Short mmCIF file of C-alpha atoms in Angstrom, two decimals:
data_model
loop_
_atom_site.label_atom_id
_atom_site.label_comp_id
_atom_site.label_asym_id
_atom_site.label_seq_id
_atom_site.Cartn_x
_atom_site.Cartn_y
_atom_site.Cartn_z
CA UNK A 1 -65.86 -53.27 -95.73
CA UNK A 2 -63.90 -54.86 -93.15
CA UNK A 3 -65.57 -57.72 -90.64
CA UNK A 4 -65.64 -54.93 -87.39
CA UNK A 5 -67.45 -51.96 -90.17
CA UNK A 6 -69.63 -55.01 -91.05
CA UNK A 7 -70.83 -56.15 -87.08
CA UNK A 8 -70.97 -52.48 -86.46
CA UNK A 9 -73.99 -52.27 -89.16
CA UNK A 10 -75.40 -55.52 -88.30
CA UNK A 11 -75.95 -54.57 -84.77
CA UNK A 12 -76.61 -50.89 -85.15
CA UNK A 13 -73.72 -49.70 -82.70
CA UNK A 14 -72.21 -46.60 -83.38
CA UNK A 15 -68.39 -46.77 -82.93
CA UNK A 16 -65.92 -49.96 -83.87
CA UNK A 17 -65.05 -49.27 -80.29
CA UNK A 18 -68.14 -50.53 -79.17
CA UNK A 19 -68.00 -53.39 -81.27
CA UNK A 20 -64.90 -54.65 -79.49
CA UNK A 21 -66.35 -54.10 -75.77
CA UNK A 22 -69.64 -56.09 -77.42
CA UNK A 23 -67.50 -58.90 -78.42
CA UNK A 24 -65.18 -58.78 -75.47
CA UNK A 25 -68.61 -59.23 -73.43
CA UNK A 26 -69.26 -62.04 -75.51
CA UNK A 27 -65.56 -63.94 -74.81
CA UNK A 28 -66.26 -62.95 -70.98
CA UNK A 29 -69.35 -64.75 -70.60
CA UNK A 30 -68.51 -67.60 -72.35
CA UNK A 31 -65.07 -68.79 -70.70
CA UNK A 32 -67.14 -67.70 -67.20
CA UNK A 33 -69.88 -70.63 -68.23
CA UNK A 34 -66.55 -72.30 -69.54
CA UNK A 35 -65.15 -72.26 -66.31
CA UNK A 36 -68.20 -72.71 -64.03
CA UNK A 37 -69.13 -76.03 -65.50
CA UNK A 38 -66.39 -78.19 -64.23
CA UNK A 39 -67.38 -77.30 -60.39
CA UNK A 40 -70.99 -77.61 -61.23
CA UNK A 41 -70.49 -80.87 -62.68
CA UNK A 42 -68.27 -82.03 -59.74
CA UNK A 43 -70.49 -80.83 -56.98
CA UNK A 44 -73.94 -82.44 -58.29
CA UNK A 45 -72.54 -85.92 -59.85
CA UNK A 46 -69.35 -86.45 -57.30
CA UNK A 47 -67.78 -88.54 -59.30
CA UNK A 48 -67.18 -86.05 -62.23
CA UNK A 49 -69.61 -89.03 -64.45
CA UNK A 50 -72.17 -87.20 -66.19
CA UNK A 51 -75.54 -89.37 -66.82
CA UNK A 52 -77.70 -88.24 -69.50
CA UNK A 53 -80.29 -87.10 -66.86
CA UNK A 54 -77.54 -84.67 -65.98
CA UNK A 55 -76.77 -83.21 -69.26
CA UNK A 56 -79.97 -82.58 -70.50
CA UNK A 57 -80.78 -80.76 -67.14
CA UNK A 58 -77.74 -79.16 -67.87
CA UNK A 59 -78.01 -77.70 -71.18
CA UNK A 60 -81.85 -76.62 -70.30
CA UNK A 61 -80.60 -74.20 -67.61
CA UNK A 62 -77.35 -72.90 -69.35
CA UNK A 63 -79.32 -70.59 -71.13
CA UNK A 64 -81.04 -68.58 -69.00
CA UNK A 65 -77.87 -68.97 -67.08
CA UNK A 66 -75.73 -67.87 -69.70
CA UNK A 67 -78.19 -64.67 -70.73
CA UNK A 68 -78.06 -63.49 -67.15
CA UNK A 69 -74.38 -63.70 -67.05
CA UNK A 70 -73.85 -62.12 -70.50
CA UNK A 71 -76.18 -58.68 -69.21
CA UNK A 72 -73.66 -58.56 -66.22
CA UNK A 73 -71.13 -58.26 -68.08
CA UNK A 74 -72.90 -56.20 -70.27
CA UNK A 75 -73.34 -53.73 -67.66
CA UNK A 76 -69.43 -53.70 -66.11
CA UNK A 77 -68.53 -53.03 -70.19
CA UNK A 78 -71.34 -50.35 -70.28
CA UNK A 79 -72.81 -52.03 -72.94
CA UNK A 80 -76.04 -52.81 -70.93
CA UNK A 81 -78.59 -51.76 -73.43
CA UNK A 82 -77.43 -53.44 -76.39
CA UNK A 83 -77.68 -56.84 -74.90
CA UNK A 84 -80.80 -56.22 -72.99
CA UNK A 85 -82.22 -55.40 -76.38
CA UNK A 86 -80.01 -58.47 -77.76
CA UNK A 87 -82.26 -60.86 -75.41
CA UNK A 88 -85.77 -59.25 -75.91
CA UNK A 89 -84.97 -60.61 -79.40
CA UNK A 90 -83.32 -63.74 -79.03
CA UNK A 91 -86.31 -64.80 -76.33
CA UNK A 92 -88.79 -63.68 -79.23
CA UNK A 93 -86.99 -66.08 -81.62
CA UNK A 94 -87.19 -68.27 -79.30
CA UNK A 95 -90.93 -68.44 -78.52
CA UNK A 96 -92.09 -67.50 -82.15
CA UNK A 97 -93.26 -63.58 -80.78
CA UNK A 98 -92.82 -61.10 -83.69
CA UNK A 99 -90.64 -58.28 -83.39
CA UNK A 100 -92.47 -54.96 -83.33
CA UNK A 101 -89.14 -53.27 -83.69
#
């Protein structure tokens, strides 16, 4: 079983197609957040030194800012409802809520 048969059953999609557009969702958001850092980092600390006040603010509101980017892009791949139901879980992992699915 190859690695694209294997996230296909892992994920429940239905073509290796859609495995690709999932994953290219996945490279989008993350070289967006890539490349939105540097500016963010520039504008609040000026100098481009990060303080440790900084980062932990940081890292706290990547996430949601990361999950919100990654269903926009989800939606211009048309692969909306696969990672709208790919955060309902993650956000019940991530406060300990069982999965009724």
């Amino acid at each position: 079983m190859s690695w694209l048969n294997r996230l296909q059953t892992r994920w429940n999609l239905k073509s290796g197609f859609q495995v690709v557009m999932v994953l290219i969702v996945f490279a989008c958001t993350g070289f967006t957040v890539l490349f939105l850092k540097r500016p963010v980092v520039a504008f609040f600390t000026g100098d481009g030194e990060q303080n440790i006040w900084f980062s932990v603010v940081y890292y706290l509101l990547i996430l949601p800012i990361y999950n919100i980017i990654l269903l926009f892009y989800g939606f211009l791949f048309g692969q909306f409802r696969f990672f709208w139901e790919f955060e309902k879980r993650t956000f019940r992992r991530l406060t300990g809520k069982k999965d009724n699915a």
